[in-house]
Coordinates of C-alpha atoms in Angstrom, one line a residue:
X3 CA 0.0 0.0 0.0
X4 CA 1.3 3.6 -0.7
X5 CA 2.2 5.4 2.1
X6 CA -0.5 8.3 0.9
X7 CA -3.6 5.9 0.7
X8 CA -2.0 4.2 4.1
X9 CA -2.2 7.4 5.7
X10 CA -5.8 7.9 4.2
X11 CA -7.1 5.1 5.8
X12 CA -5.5 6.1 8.8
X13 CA -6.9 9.2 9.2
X14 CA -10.1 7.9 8.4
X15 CA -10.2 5.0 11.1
X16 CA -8.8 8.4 13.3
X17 CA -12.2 10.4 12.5
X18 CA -13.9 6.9 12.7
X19 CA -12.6 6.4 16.4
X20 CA -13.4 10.4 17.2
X21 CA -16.8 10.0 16.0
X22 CA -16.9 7.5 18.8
X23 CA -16.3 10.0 21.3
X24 CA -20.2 11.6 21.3
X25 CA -21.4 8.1 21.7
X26 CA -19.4 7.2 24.7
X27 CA -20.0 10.7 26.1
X28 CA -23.8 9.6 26.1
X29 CA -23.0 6.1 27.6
X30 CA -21.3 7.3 30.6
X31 CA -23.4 8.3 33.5
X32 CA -21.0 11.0 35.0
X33 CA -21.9 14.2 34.5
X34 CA -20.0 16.9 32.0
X35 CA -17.7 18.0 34.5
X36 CA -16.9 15.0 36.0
X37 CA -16.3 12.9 32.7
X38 CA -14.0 15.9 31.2
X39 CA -12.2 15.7 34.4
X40 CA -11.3 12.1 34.2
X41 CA -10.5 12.2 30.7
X42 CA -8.1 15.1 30.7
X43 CA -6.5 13.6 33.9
X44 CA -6.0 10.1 32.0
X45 CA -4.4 11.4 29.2
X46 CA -2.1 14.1 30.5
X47 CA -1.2 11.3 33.1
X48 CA -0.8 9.1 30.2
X49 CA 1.5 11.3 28.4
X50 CA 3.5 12.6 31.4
X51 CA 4.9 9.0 31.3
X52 CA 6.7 9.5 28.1
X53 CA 10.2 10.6 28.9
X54 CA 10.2 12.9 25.8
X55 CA 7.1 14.9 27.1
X56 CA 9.7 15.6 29.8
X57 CA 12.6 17.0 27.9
X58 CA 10.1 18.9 26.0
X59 CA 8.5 20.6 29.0
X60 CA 12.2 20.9 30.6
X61 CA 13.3 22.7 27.0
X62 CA 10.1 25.2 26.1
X63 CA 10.2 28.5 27.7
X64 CA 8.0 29.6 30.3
X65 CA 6.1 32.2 28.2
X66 CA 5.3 29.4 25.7
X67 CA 3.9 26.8 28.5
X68 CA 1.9 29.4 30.1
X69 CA 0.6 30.2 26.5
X70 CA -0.3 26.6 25.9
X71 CA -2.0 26.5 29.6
X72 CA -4.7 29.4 28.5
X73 CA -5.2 27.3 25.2
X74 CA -5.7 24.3 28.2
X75 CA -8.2 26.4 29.3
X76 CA -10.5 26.6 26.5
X77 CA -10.0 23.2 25.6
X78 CA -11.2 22.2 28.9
X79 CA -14.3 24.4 28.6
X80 CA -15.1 23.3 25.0
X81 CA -15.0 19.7 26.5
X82 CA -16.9 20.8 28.9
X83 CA -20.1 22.3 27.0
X84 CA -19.5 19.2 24.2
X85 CA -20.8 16.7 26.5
X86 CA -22.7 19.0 28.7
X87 CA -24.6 19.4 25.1
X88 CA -24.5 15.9 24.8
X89 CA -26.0 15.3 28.3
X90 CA -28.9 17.9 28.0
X91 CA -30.0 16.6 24.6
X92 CA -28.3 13.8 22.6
X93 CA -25.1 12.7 20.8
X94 CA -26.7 13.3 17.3
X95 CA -27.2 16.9 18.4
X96 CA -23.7 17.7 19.6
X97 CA -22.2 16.0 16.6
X98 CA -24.3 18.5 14.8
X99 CA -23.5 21.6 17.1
X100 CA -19.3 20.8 16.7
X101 CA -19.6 20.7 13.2
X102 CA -20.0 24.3 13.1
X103 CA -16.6 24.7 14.2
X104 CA -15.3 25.5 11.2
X105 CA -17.3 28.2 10.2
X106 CA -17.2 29.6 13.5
X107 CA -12.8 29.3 13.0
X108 CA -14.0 31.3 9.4
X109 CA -15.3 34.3 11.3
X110 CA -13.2 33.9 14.3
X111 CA -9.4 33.9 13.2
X112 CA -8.5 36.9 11.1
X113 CA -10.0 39.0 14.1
X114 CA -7.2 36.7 16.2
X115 CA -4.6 35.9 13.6
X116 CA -4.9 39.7 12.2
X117 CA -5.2 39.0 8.6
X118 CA -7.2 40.5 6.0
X119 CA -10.6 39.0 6.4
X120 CA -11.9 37.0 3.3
X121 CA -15.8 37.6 2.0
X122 CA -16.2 34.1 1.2
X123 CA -15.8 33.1 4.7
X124 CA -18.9 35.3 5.1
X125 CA -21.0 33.5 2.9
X126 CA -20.0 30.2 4.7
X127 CA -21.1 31.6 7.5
X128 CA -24.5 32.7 6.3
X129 CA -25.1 29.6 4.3
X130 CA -25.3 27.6 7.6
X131 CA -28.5 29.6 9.1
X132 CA -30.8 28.2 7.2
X133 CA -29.7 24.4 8.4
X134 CA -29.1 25.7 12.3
X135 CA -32.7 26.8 11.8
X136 CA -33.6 23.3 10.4
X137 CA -32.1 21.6 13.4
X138 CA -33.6 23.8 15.9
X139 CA -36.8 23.0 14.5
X140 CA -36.4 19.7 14.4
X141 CA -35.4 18.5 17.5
X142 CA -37.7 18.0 20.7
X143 CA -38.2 21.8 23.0
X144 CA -36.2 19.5 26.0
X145 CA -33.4 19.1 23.4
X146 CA -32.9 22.8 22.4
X147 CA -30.6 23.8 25.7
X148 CA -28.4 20.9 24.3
X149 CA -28.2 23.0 21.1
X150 CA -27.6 26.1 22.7
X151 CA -24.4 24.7 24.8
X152 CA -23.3 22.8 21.6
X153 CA -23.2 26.1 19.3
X154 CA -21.0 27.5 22.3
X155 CA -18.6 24.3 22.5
X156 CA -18.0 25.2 18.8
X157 CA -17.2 28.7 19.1
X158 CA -14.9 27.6 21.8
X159 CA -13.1 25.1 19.7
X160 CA -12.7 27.8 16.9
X161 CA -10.8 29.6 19.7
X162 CA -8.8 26.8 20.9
X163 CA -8.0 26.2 17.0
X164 CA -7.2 29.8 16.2
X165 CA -5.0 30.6 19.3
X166 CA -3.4 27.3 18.8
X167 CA -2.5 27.7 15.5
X168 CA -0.4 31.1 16.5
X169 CA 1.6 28.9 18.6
X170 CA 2.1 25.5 16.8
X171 CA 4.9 25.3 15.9
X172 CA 7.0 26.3 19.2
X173 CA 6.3 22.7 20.6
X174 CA 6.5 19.3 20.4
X175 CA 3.2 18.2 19.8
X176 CA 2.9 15.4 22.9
X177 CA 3.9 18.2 24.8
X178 CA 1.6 20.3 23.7
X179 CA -0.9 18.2 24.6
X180 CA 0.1 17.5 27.9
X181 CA 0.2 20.8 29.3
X182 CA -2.8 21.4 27.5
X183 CA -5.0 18.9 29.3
X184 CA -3.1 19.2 32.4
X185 CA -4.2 22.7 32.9
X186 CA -7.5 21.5 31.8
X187 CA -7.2 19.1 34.6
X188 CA -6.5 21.7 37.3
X189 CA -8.9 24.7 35.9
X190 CA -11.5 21.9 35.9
X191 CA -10.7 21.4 39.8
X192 CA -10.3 25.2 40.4
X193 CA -14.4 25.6 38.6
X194 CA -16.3 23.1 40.6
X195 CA -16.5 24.5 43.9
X196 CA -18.1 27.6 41.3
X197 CA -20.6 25.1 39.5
X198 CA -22.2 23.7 43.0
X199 CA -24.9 22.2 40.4
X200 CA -22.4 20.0 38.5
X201 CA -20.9 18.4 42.1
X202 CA -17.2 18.2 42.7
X203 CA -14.7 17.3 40.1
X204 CA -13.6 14.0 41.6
X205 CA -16.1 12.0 41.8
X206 CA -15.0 8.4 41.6
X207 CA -16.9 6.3 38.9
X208 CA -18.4 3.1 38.7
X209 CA -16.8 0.0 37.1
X210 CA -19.2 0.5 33.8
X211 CA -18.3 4.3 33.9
X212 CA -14.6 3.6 34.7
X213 CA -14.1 0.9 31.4
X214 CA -15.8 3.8 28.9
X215 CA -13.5 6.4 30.7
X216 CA -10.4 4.2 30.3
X217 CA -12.0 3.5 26.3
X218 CA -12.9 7.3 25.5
X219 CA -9.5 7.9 26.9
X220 CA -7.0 5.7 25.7
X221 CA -9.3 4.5 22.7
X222 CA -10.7 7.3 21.5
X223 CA -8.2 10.0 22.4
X224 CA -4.8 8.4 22.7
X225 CA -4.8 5.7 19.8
X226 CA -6.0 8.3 17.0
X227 CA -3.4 10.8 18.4
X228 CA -0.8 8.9 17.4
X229 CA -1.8 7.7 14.2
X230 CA -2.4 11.1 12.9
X231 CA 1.0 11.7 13.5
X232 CA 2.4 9.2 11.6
X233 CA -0.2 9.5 9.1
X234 CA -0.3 13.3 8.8
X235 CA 3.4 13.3 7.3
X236 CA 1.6 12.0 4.1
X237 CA -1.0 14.0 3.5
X238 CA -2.2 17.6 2.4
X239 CA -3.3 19.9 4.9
X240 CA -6.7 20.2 2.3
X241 CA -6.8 16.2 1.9
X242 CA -6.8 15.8 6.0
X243 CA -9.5 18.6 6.3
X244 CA -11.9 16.7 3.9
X245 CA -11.9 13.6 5.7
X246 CA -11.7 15.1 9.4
X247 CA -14.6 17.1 8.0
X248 CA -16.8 14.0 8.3
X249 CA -16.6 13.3 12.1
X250 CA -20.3 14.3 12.6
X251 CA -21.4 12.4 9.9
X252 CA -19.8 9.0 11.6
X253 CA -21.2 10.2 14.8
X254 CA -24.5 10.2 13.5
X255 CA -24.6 7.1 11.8
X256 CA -23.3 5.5 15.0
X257 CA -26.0 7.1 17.4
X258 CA -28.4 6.3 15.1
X259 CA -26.9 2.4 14.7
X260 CA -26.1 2.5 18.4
X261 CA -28.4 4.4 20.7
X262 CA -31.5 4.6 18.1
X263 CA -31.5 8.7 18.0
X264 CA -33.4 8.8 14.9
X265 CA -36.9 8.1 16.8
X266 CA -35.9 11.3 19.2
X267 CA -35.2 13.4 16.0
X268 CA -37.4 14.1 12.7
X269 CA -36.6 14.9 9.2
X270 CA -36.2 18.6 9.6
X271 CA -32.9 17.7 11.5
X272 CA -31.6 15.4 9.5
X273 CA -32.2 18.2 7.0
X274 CA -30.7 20.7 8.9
X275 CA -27.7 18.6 9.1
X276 CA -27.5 18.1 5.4
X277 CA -27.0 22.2 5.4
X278 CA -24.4 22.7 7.8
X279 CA -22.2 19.8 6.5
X280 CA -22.3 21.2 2.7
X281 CA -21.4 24.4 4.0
X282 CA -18.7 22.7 6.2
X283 CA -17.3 20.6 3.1
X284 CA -17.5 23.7 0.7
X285 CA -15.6 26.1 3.0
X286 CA -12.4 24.2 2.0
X287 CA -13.0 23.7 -1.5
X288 CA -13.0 27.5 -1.7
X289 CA -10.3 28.3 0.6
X290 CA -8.3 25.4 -1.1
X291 CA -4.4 26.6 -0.9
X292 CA -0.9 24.6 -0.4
X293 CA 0.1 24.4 3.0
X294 CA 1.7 21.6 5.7
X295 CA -0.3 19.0 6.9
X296 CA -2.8 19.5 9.9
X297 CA -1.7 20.3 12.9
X298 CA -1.7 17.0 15.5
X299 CA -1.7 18.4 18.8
X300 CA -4.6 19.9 16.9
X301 CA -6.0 16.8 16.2
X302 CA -5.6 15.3 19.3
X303 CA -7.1 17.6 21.9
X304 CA -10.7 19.0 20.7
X305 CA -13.4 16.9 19.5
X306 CA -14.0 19.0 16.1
X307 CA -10.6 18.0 14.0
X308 CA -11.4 20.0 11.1
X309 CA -10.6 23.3 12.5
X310 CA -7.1 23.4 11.2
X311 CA -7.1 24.6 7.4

């Protein structure tokens, strides 16, 4: 096999394994705050193991780590709303919510990278409306809170992705990572006592919670990191963006294959969905450009992976 359709498939069994992480979100009975917590916790744990996350916090200045450890922050907090969304309605919903990410980066990043901003983008933006509309009206009233805090986790990972991107390529990407989630970790410890609602951050989970959070962690988060850094040597920073750009459309398939969502949702959504994906997929096709390949500490620390261009 040629190590560009190698890659391919590994990027798509990546998006595959992401598109898992809505599912599992659903599955486990801990609250938002308290399944974020874990999951940050495992994986930065995971990754301080690795002796070459240590050499690369020992070698990066402290002005970059405390950079990284605001971008922490916003990770944590999109984490946060994209299974708090998940939680208040259901996983098809914030599948559907993330996938605005992009068009949200559209809007977002010339305002934080100070470039000239690009009408097109504009138009992307607009064009989703009428399929946010769609979903809106197509979901359950219960439901629409979901969509509400799932809209918000996307502009926070259009954030994360823009501020990110102004700092990429100062760090090792495990690194990265590892300070990233482990000031998620601690911020997430730090909010609790100020969400008396959500209960406190450690909260020690069953033995069915425990084996998703161990899968969602390790499965879901770990395993696709590192494959998309092998795989995203070998591929275009366009090609990478077109696949990543159908997580949502995995997730849906499996919610509907897994948890039965379609009998919570009608055709209006499912309509809706069509919308916001088309506008998703033609945002690239229009912005299409040579560059390096994504990003992974990108890739491997916000749910939406298509927010790098």
């Amino acid at each position: 096999m040629q190590p560009v359709t190698k890659a391919r498939w590994q990027i798509h069994f990546c998006v595959l394994l992401w598109g898992f992480t809505a599912i599992l979100g659903k599955l486990i009975t801990l609250p938002a705050l308290q399944l974020v917590w874990w999951r940050t916790l495992l994986v930065s744990g995971a990754l301080l193991l690795i002796p070459k996350v240590w050499r690369g916090l020992k070698a990066m200045p402290a002005r970059l780590r405390w950079g990284y450890a605001g971008i922490g922050v916003l990770v944590s907090l999109h984490w946060l709303t994209f299974y708090a969304s998940i939680k208040l309605a259901n996983a098809s919903v914030g599948a559907t919510c993330i996938a605005l990410g992009p068009v949200f980066l559209s809007l977002v990043e010339p305002w934080i990278a100070k470039r000239k901003f690009d009408p097109r983008e504009l138009l992307i933006g607009v064009a989703v409306v009428p399929g946010v509309a769609m979903v809106v009206g197509g979901v359950p009233t219960g439901m629409r809170m979901g969509i509400v805090v799932g809209a918000l986790s996307a502009l926070l990972v259009a954030l994360f992705g823009a501020f990110n991107k102004r700092l990429v390529e100062h760090g090792d990407p495990l690194t990265v990572t590892c300070i990233e989630l482990g000031t998620g970790t601690l911020f997430l410890t730090l909010l609790a006592p100020l969400l008396p609602h959500a209960g406190p951050a450690f909260v020690l989970p069953s033995l069915h919670d425990a084996t998703l959070l161990l899968l969602l962690s390790f499965g879901c988060t770990l395993l696709p990191f590192a494959l998309a850094l092998v795989a995203l040597r070998h591929m275009s920073a366009f090609g990478t963006q077109m696949v990543t750009n159908l997580e949502p459309v995995y997730a849906i398939v499996l919610a509907i294959v897994l948890l039965g969502e379609q009998r919570q949702l009608d055709g209006w959504f499912y309509a809706g969905v069509a919308v916001i994906l088309a506008a998703v997929f033609v945002h690239p096709l229009l912005s299409r450009k040579q560059a390096p390949a994504s990003q992974p500490e990108l890739l491997g620390t916000a749910e939406s992976h298509s927010v790098v261009e």
